[in-house]
Coordinates of C-alpha atoms and ligand atoms in Angstrom, one line a residue:
X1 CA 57.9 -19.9 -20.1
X2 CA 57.2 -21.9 -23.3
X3 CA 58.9 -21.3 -26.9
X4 CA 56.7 -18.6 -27.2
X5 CA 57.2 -16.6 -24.5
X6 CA 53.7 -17.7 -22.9
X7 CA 53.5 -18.7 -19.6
X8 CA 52.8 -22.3 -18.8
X9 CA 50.5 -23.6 -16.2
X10 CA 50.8 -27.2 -15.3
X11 CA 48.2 -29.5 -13.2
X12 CA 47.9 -33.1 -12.4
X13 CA 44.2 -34.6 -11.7
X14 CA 44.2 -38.0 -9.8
X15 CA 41.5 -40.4 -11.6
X16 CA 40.6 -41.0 -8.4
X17 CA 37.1 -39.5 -8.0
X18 CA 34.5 -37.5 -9.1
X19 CA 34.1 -34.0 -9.3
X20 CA 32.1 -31.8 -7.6
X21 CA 30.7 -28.2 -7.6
X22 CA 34.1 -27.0 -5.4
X23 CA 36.4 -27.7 -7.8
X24 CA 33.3 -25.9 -10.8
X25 CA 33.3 -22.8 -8.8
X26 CA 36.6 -22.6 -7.0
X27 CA 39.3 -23.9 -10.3
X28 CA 37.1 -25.0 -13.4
X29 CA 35.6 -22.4 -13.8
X30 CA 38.0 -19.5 -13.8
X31 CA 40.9 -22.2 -15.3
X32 CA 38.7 -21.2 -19.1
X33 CA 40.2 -17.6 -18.4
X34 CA 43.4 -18.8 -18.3
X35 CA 43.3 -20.8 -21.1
X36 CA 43.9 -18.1 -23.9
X37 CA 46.8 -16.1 -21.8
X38 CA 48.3 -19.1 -20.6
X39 CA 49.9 -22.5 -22.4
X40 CA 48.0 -25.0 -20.2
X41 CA 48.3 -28.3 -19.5
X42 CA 46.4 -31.1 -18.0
X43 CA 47.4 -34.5 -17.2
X44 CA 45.5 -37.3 -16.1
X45 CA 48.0 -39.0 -13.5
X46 CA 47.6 -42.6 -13.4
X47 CA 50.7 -43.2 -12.7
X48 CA 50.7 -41.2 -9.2
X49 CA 47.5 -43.3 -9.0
X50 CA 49.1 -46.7 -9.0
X51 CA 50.8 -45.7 -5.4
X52 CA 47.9 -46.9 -4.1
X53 CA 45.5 -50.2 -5.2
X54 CA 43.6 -49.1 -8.0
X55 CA 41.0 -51.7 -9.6
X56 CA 42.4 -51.3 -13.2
X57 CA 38.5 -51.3 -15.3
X58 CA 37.6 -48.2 -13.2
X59 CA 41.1 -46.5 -13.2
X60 CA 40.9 -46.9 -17.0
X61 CA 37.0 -45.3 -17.0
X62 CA 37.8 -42.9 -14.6
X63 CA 41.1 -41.7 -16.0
X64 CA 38.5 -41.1 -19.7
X65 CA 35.7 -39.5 -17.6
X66 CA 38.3 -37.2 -15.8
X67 CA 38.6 -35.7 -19.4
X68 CA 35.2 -35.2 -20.2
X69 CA 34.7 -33.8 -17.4
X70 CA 37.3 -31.1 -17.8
X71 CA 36.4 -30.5 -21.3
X72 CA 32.6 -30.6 -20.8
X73 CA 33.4 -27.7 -17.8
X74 CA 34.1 -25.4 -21.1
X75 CA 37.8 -26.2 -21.4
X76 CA 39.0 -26.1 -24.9
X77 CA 40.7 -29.2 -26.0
X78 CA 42.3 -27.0 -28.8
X79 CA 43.7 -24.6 -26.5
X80 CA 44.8 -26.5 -23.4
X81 CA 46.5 -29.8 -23.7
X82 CA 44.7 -32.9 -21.9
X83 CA 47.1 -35.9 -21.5
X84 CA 46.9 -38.8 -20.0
X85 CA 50.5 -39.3 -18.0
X86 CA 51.4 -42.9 -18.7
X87 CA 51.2 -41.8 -22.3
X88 CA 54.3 -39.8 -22.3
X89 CA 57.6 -41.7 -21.3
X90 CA 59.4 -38.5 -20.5
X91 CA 57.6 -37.8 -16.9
X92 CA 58.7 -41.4 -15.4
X93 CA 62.3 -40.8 -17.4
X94 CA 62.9 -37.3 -15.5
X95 CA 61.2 -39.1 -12.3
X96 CA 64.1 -41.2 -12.0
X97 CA 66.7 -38.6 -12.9
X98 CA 65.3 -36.5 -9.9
X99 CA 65.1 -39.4 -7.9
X100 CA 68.8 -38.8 -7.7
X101 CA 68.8 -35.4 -6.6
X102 CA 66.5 -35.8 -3.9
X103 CA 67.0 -37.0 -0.6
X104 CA 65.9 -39.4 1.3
X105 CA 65.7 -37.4 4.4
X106 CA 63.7 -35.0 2.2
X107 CA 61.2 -37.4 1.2
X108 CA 60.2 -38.9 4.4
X109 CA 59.4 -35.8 6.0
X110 CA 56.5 -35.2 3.5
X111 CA 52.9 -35.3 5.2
X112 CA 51.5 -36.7 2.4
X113 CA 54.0 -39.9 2.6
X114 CA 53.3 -40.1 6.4
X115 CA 49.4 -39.8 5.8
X116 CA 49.1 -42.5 3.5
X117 CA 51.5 -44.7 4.6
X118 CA 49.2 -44.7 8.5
X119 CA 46.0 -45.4 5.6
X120 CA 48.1 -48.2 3.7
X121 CA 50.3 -49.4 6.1
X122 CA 49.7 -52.6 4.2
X123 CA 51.0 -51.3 1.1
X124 CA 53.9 -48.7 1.9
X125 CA 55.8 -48.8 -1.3
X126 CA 58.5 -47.1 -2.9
X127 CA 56.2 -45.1 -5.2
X128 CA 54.4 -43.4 -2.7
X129 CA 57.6 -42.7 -1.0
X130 CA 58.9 -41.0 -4.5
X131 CA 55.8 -39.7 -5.4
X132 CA 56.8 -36.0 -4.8
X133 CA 59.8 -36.5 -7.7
X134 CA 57.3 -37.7 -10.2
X135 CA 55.5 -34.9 -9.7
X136 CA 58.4 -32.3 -9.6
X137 CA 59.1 -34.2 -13.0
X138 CA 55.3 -33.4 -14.1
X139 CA 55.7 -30.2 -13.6
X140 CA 59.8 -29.2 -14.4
X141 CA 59.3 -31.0 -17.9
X142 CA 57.3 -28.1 -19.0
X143 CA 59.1 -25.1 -17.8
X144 CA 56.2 -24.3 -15.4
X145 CA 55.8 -21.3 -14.3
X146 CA 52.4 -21.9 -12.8
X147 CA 51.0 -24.4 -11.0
X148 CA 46.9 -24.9 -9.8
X149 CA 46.6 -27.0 -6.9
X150 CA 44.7 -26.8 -3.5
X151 CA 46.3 -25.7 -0.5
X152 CA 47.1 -29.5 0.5
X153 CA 49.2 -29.5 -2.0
X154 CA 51.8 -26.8 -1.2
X155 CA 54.6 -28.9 0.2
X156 CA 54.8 -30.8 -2.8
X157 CA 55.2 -27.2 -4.9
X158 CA 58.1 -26.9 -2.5
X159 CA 59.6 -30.0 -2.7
X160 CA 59.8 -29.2 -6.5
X161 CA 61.0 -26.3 -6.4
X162 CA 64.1 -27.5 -4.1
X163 CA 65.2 -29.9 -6.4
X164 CA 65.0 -27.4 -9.2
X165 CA 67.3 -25.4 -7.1
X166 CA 69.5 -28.1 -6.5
X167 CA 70.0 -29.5 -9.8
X168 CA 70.0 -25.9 -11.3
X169 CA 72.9 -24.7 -8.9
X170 CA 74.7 -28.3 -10.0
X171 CA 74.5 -28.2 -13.6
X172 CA 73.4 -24.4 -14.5
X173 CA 70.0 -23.2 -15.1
X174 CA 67.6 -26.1 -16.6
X175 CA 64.4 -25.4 -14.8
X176 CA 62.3 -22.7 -14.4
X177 CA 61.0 -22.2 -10.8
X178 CA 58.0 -22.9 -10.3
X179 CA 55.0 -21.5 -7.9
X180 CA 51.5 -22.3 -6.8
X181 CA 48.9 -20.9 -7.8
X182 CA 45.7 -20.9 -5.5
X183 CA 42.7 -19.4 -6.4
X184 CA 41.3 -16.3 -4.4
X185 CA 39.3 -17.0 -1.6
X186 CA 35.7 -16.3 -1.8
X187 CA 35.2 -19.0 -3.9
X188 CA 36.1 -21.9 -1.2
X189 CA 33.2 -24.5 -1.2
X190 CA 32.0 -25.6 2.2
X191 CA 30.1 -29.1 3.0
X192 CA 26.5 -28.9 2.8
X193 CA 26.1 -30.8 6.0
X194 CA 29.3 -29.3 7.5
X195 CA 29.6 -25.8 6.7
X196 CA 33.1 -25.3 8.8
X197 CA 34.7 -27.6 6.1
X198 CA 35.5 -27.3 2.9
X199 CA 33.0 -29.7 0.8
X200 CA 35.1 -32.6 0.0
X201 CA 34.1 -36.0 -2.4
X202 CA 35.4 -38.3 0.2
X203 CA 33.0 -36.8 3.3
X204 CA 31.2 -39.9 5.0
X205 CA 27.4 -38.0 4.0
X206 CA 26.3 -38.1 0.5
X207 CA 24.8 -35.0 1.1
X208 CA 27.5 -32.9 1.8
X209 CA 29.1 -32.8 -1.6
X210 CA 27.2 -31.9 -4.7
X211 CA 28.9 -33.8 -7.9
X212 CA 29.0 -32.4 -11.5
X213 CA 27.4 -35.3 -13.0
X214 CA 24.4 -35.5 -10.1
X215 CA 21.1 -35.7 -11.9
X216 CA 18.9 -32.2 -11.0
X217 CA 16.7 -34.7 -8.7
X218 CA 19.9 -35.7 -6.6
X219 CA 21.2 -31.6 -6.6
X220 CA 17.2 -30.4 -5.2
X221 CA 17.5 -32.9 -2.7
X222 CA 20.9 -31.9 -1.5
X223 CA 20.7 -28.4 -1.6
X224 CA 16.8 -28.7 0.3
X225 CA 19.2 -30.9 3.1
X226 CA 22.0 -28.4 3.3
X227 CA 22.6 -27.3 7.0
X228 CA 22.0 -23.5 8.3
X229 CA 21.7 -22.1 11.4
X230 CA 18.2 -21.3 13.0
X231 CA 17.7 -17.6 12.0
X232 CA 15.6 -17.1 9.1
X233 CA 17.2 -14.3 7.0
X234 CA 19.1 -14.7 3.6
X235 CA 22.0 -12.5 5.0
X236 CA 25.6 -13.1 5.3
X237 CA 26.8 -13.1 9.2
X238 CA 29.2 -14.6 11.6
X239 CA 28.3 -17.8 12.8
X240 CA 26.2 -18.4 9.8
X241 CA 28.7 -20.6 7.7
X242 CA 25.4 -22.4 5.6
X243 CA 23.4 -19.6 4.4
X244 CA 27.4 -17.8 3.4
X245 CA 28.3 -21.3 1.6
X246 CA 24.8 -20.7 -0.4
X247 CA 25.4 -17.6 -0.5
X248 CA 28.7 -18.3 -1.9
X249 CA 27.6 -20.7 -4.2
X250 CA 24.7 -18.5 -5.9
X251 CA 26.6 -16.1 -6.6
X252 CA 29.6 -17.6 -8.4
X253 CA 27.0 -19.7 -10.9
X254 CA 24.8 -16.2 -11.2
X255 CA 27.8 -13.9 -11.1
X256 CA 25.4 -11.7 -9.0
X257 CA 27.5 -10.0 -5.9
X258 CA 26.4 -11.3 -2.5
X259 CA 25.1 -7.9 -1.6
X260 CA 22.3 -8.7 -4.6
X261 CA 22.0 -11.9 -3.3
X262 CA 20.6 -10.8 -0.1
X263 CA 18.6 -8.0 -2.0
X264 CA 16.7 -11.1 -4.0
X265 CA 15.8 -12.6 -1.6
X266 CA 15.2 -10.3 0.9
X267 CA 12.1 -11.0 2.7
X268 CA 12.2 -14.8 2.0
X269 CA 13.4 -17.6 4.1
X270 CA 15.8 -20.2 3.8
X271 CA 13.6 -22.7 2.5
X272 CA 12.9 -20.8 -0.6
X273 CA 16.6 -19.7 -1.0
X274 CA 17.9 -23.3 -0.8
X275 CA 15.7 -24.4 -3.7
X276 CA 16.6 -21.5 -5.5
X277 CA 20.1 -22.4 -5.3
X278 CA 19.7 -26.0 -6.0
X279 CA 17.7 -24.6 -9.5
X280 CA 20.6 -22.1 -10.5
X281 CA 23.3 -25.0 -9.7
X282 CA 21.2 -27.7 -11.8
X283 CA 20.7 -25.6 -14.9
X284 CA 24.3 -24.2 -14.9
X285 CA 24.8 -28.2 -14.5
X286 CA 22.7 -29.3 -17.5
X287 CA 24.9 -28.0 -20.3
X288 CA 28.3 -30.0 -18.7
X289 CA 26.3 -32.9 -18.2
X290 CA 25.1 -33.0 -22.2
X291 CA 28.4 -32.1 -23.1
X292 CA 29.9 -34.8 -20.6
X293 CA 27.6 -37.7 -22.0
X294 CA 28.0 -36.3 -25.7
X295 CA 32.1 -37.2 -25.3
X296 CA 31.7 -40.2 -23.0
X297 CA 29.6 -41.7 -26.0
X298 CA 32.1 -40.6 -28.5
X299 CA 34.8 -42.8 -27.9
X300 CA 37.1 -41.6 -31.4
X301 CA 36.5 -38.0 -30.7
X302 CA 37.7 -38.3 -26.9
X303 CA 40.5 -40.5 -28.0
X304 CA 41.2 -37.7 -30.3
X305 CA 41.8 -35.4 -27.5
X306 CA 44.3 -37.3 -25.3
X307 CA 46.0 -38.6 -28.4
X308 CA 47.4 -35.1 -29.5
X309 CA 47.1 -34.0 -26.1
X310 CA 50.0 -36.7 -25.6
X311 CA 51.7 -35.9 -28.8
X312 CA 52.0 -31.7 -27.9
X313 CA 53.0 -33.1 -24.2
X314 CA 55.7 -35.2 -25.4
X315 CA 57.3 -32.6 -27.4
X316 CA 57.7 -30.3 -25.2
X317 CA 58.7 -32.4 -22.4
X318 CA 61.3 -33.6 -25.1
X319 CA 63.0 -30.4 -25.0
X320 CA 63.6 -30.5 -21.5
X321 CA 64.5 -34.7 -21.2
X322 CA 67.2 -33.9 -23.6
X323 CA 68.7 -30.8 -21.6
X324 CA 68.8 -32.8 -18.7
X325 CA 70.4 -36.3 -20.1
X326 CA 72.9 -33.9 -21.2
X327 CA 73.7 -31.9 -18.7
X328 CA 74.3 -34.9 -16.5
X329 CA 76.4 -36.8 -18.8
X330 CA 74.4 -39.3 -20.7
X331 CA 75.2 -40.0 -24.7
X332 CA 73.5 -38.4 -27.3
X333 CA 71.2 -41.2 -28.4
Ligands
LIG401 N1 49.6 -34.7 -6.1 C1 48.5 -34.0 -6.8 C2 47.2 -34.3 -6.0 O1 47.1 -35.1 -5.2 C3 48.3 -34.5 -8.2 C4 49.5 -34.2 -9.1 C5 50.4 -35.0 -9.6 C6 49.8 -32.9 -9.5 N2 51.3 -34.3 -10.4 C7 51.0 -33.0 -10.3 C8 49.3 -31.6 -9.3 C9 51.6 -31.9 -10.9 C10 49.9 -30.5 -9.9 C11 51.1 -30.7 -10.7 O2 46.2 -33.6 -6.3

């Protein structure tokens, strides 16, 4: 809970990629409801990035465009804060406090740590080994109570939330606990060219994943590509994982129900549906895009953005820092 008895909501975005429109439908999108119930913020976490080789011109873009992105989605700079993480001290200060309340045993039982360390086995270093107390920081300098993340991200909730416990049953209660929040189901994006899977930036095929910023050309052409099965009716069913992705997806950007889905287009086949689709995703894409090339060109105002975004971030966090370095013993600076 914040100072005003709000609820906070805390996520990290890796500037390590592009978005597509899985994370639009299934947390973009319904994050702008949270946004006037909730204090909410964002950070842009370079810092977790470093764990692995980044080439620093596009970690610097992508960490700006990240940003854009999430403001030209319809997030309001004004009432969620955007940060950039490397901005405010406080999250690697707390990082290595935790560090010190978390085990080492703990740590290398993390998948995450054992899946990227068999990807870099070049580059296993102690940041990516201590990644999960940066983050507990991330999100314990706030006072989370919520936190947004896919489901591949749950251990690392836990994680955080035993070394809350720990340092809370040490030194009395300093953090609040905090929990992940996942959205509902329903709105979980499959790959175009892989319906069993969830649509995913990193997917070998092009096709498969649909970005924010594709131009309408790029979205037709994936969407006309997407893989059904060989029946020929715009009805949900088992064994039909394409036509209930599209179906999926038409009706979270029309906010029709799938059961006037099927009425549309009852009658009409697949090919017609997919363009249909496609058109719908590229004109609820057009306004973002604007938006997104409107603050990409506007350096000052973007700068703007994560400037008091890192200013609101840093005073809260402050609160927090302070409890801690005193509660363990440090001197008052
Ligand atoms: N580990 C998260 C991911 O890979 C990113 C992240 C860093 C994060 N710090 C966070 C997510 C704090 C939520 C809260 O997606």
């Amino acid at each position: 809970m914040n100072k005003d008895g709000k609820k906070v909501i805390f996520s990290g975005i890796k500037p390590s990629g592009d978005l597509h429109i899985g994370h639009f439908i299934g947390a973009l999108k319904n994050w702008k409801a949270l946004q006037d119930e909730y204090e909410c913020y964002y950070s842009v976490v370079d810092m977790h990035a470093i764990t692995v080789r980044q080439d620093p011109a596009q970690l610097r873009k992508r960490s700006l465009s990240m940003i854009a992105q999430y403001v030209a989605c319809g997030l309001d700079p004004q009432k969620n804060t955007f940060f950039i993480q490397s901005h405010v001290p406080t999250h690697a200060e707390l990082g290595w406090v935790l560090d010190c309340y978390t085990m080492f045993g703990e740590l290398s039982r993390m998948t995450q740590f054992k899946d990227k360390s068999a990807k870099h086995a070049d580059n296993i270093n102690a940041g990516l080994f201590t990644y999960p107390t940066l983050m507990a920081a991330d999100i314990l300098l706030y006072q989370t109570d919520l936190v947004p993340v896919g489901e591949d991200q749950t251990q690392h909730i836990e994680i955080a939330r035993d070394i809350a416990n720990r340092f809370n049953g040490i030194y009395g209660e300093t953090f609040t606990m905090p929990q992940a929040y996942t959205p509902k189901v329903g709105a979980r994006i499959k790959s175009l060219q892989n319906p069993a899977e969830k649509m995913s930036k990193s997917d070998e095929n092009a096709n498969a994943c649909v970005l924010i910023l594709d131009d309408p050309d790029t979205i037709m052409r994936k969407f006309r590509r997407a893989v059904t099965d060989s029946g020929s009716e715009v009805r949900r069913g088992e064994g039909k994982d394409g036509i209930n992705n599209l179906i999926t997806i038409y009706s979270a950007i029309t906010g029709l129900t799938p059961e006037q889905v099927e009425a549309e287009f009852e009658g009409k086949g697949y090919g017609d549906f997919k363009t249909a689709v496609g058109e719908q995703v590229c004109s609820a894409m057009r306004p973002v895009q604007e938006e997104y090339r409107r603050l990409m060109a506007s350096k000052d105002f973007l700068q703007a953005i994560y400037k008091e975004g890192a200013q609101r971030a840093l005073s809260a966090s402050s609160r927090t820092l302070r409890k801690v370095y005193r509660k363990v013993g440090f001197v008052d600076r």
